[in-house]
PDB file of C-alpha atoms in Angstrom:
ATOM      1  CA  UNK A   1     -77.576  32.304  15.057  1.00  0.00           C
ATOM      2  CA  UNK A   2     -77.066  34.463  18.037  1.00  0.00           C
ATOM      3  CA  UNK A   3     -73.632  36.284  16.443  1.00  0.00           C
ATOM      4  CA  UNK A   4     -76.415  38.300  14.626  1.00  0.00           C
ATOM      5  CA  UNK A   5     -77.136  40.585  16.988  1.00  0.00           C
ATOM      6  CA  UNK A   6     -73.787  41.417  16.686  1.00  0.00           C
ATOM      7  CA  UNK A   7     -73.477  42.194  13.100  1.00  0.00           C
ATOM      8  CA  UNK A   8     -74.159  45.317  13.164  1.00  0.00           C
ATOM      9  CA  UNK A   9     -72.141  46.967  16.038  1.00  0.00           C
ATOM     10  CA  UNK A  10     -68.536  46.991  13.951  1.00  0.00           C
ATOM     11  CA  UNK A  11     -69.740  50.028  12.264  1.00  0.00           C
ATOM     12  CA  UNK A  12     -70.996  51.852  15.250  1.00  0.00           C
ATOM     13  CA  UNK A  13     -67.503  51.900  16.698  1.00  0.00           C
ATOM     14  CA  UNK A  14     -65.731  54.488  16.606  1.00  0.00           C
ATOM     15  CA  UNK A  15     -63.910  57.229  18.534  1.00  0.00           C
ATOM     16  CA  UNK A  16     -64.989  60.847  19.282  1.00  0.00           C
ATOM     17  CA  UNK A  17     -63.677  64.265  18.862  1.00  0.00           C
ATOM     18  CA  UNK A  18     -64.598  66.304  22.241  1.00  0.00           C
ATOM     19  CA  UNK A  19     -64.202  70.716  21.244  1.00  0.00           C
ATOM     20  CA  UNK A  20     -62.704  71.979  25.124  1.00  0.00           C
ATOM     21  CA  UNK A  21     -62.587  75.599  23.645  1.00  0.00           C
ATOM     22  CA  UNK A  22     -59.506  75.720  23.129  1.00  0.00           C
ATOM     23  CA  UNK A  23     -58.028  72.765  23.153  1.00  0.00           C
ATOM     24  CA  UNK A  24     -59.880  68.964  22.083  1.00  0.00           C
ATOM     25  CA  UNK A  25     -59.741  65.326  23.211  1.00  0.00           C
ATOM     26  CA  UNK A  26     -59.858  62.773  21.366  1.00  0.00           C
ATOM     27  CA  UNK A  27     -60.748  58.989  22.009  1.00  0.00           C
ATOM     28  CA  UNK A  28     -60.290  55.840  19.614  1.00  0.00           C
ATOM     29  CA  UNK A  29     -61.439  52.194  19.815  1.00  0.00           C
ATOM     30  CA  UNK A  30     -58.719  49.914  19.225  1.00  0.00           C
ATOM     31  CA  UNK A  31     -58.844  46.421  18.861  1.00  0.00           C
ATOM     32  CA  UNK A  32     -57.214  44.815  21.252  1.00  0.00           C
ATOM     33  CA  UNK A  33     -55.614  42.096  19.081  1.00  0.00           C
ATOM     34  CA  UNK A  34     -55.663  38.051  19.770  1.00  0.00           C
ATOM     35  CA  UNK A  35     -58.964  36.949  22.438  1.00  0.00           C
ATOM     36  CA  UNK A  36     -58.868  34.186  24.134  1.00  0.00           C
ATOM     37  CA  UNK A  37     -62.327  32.348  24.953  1.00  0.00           C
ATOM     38  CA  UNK A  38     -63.138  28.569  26.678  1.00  0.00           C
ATOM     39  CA  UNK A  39     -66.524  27.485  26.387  1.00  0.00           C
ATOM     40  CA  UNK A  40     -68.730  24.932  28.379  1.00  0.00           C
ATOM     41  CA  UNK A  41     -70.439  21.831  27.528  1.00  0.00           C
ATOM     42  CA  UNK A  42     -74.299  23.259  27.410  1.00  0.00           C
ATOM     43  CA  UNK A  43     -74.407  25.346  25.188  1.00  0.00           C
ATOM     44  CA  UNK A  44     -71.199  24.656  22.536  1.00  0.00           C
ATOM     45  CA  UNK A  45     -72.825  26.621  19.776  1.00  0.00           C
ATOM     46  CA  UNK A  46     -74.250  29.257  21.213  1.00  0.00           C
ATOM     47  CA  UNK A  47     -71.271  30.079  23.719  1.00  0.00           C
ATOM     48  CA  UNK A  48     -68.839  29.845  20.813  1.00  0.00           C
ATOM     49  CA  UNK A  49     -70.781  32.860  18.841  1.00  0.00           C
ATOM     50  CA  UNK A  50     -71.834  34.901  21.771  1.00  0.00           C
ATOM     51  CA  UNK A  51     -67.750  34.856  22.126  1.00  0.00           C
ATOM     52  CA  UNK A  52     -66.605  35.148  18.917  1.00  0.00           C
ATOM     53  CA  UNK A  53     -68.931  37.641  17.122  1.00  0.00           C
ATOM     54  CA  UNK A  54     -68.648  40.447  19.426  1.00  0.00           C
ATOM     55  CA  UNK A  55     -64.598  40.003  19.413  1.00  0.00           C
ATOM     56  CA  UNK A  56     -64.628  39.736  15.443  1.00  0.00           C
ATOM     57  CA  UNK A  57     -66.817  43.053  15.504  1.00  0.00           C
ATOM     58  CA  UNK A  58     -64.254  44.923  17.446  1.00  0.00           C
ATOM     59  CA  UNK A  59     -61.461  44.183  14.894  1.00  0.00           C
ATOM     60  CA  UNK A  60     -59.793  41.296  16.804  1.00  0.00           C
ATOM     61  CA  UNK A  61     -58.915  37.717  16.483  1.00  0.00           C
ATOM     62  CA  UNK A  62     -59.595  34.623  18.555  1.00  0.00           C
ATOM     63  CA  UNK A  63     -58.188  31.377  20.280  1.00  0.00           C
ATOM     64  CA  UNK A  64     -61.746  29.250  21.173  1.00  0.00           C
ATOM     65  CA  UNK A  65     -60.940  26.165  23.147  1.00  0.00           C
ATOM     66  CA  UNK A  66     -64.535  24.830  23.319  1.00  0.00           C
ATOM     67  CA  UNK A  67     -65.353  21.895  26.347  1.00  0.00           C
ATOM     68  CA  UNK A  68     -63.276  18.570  25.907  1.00  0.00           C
ATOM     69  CA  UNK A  69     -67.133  16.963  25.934  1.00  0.00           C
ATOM     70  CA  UNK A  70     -67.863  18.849  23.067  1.00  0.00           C
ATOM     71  CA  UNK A  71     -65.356  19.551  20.696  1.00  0.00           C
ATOM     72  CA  UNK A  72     -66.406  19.319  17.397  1.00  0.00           C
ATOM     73  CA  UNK A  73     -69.347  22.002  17.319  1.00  0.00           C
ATOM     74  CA  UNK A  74     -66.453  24.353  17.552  1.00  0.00           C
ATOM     75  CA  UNK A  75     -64.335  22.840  14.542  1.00  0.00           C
ATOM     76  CA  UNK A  76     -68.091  23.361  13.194  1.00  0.00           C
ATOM     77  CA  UNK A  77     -67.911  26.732  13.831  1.00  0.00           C
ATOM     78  CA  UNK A  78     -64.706  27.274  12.083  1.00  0.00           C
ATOM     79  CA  UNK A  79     -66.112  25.653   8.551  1.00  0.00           C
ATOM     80  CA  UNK A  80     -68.952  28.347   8.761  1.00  0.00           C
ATOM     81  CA  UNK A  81     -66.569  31.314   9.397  1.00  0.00           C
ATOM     82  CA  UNK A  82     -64.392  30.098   7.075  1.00  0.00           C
ATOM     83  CA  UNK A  83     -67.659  29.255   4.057  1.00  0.00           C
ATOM     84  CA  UNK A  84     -69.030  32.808   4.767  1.00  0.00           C
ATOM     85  CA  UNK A  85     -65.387  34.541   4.092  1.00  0.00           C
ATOM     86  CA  UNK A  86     -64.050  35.161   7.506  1.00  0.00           C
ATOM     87  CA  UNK A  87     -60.227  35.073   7.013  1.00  0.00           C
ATOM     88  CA  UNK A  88     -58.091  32.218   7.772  1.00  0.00           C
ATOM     89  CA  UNK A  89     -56.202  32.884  11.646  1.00  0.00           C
ATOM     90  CA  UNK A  90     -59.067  35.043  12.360  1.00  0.00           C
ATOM     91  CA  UNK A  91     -60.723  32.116  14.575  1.00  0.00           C
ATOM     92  CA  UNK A  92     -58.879  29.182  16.097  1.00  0.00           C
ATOM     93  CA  UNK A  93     -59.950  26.362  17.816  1.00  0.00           C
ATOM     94  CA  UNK A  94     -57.729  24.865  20.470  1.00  0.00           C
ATOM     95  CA  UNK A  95     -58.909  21.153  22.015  1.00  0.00           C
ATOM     96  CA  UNK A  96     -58.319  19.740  25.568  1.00  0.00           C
ATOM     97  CA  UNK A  97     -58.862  19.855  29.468  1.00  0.00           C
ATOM     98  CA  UNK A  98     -58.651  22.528  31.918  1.00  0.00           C
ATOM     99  CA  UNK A  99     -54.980  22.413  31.146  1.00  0.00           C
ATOM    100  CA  UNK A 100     -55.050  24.327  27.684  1.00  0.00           C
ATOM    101  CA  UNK A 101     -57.768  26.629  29.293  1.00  0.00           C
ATOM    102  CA  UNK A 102     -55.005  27.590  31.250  1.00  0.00           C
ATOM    103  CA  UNK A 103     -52.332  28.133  29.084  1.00  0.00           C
ATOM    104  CA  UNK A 104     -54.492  29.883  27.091  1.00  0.00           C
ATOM    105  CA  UNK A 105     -55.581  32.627  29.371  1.00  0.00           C
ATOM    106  CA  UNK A 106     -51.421  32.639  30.560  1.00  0.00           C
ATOM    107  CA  UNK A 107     -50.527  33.649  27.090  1.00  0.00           C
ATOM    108  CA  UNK A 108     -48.712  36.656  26.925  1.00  0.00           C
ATOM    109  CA  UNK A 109     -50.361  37.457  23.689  1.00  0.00           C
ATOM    110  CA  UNK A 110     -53.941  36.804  24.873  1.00  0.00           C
ATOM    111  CA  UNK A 111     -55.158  40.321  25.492  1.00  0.00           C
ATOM    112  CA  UNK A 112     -58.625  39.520  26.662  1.00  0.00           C
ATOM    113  CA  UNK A 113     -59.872  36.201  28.201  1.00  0.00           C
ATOM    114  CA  UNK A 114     -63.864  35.152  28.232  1.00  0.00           C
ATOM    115  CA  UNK A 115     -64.768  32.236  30.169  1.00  0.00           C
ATOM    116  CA  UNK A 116     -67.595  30.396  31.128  1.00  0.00           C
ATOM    117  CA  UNK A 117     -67.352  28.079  33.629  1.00  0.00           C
ATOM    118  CA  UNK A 118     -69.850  25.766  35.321  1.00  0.00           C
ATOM    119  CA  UNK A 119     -70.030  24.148  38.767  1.00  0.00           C
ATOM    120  CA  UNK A 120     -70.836  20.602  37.752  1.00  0.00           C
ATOM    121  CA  UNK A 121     -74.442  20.522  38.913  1.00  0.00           C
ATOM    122  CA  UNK A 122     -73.289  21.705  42.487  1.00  0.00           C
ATOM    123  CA  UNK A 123     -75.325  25.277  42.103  1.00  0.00           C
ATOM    124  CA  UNK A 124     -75.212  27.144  44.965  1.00  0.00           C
ATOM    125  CA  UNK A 125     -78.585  28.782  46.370  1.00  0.00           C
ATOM    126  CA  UNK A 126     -79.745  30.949  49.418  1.00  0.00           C
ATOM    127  CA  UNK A 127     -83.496  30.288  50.916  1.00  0.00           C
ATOM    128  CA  UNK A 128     -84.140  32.353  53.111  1.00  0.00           C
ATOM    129  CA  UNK A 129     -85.907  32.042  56.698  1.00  0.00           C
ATOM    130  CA  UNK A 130     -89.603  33.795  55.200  1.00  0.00           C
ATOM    131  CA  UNK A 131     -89.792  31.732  51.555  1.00  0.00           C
ATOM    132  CA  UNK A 132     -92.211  29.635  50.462  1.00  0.00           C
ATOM    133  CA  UNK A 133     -90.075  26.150  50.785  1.00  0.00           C
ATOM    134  CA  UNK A 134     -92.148  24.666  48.929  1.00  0.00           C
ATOM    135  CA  UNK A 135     -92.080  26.553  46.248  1.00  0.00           C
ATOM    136  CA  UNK A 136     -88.423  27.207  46.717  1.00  0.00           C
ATOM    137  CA  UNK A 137     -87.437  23.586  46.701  1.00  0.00           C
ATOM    138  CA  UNK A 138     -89.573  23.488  43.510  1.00  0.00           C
ATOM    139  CA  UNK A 139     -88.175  26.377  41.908  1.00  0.00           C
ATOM    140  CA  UNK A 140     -84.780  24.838  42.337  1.00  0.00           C
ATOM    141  CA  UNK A 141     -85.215  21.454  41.078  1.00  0.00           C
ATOM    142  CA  UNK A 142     -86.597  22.698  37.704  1.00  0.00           C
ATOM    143  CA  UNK A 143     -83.815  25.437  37.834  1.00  0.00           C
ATOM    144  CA  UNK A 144     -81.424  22.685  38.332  1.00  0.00           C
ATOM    145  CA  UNK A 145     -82.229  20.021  35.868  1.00  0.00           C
ATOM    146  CA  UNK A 146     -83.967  22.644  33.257  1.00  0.00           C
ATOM    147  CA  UNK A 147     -81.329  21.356  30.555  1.00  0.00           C
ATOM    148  CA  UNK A 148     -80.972  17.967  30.961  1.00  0.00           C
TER     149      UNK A 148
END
């Protein structure tokens, strides 16, 4: 699951004491409370947990509204959390169109916003005047229908 990679960062936050002779400085991580993240269609799972995990290992909470094609790896998601202990509140799942995406990242209590959002198969790309066209129209067909 790729929210392992995150597991073990929560205990490698911290803050730092910095001696200035005589005076110091301090610094402290802080969560930053209640995330907000929308996810795309391609990857529901994996977006989800590349979202969530790294919030949840910083000490905060989060608001997931996952793509209105796929909304029920994210509800999913949620049964996991919630099997393996993760608190109820702690991740919530909002559902619908680009509408919601936008309240969500409105909300006054959203502190931090992730989104990933896709162009609808309309990728842009730059050949330029000395490539291989070619192998540049190639490259860009496979890079364009690689998950089909």
């Amino acid at each position: 699951m790729p929210g392992t990679d995150f597991a073990g960062v929560a205990p490698t936050i911290h803050g730092d004491h910095y001696d200035l002779g005589p005076s110091f400085a301090i610094t402290r991580r802080e969560p930053l409370g209640v995330c907000g993240a929308v996810g795309a269609w391609n990857y529901p799972m994996q977006i989800a947990c590349w979202k969530s995990a790294p919030a949840f290992a910083c000490g905060n909470t989060m608001v997931y509204k996952p793509s209105e094609l796929t909304p029920l790896t994210a509800v999913k998601l949620a049964e996991i959390y919630k099997e393996a202990g993760l608190p109820d509140g702690v991740f919530n799942v909002v559902h619908g169109d680009g509408r919601v995406g936008e309240a969500l990242a409105a909300h006054p209590h959203i502190k931090k916003i992730s989104l990933t959002g896709k162009l609808g198969g309309k990728s842009p790309l730059i050949i330029f005047d000395d490539a291989d066209v070619e192998n540049a129209v190639s490259a860009c067909l496979l890079a364009n229908f690689y998950n089909q």
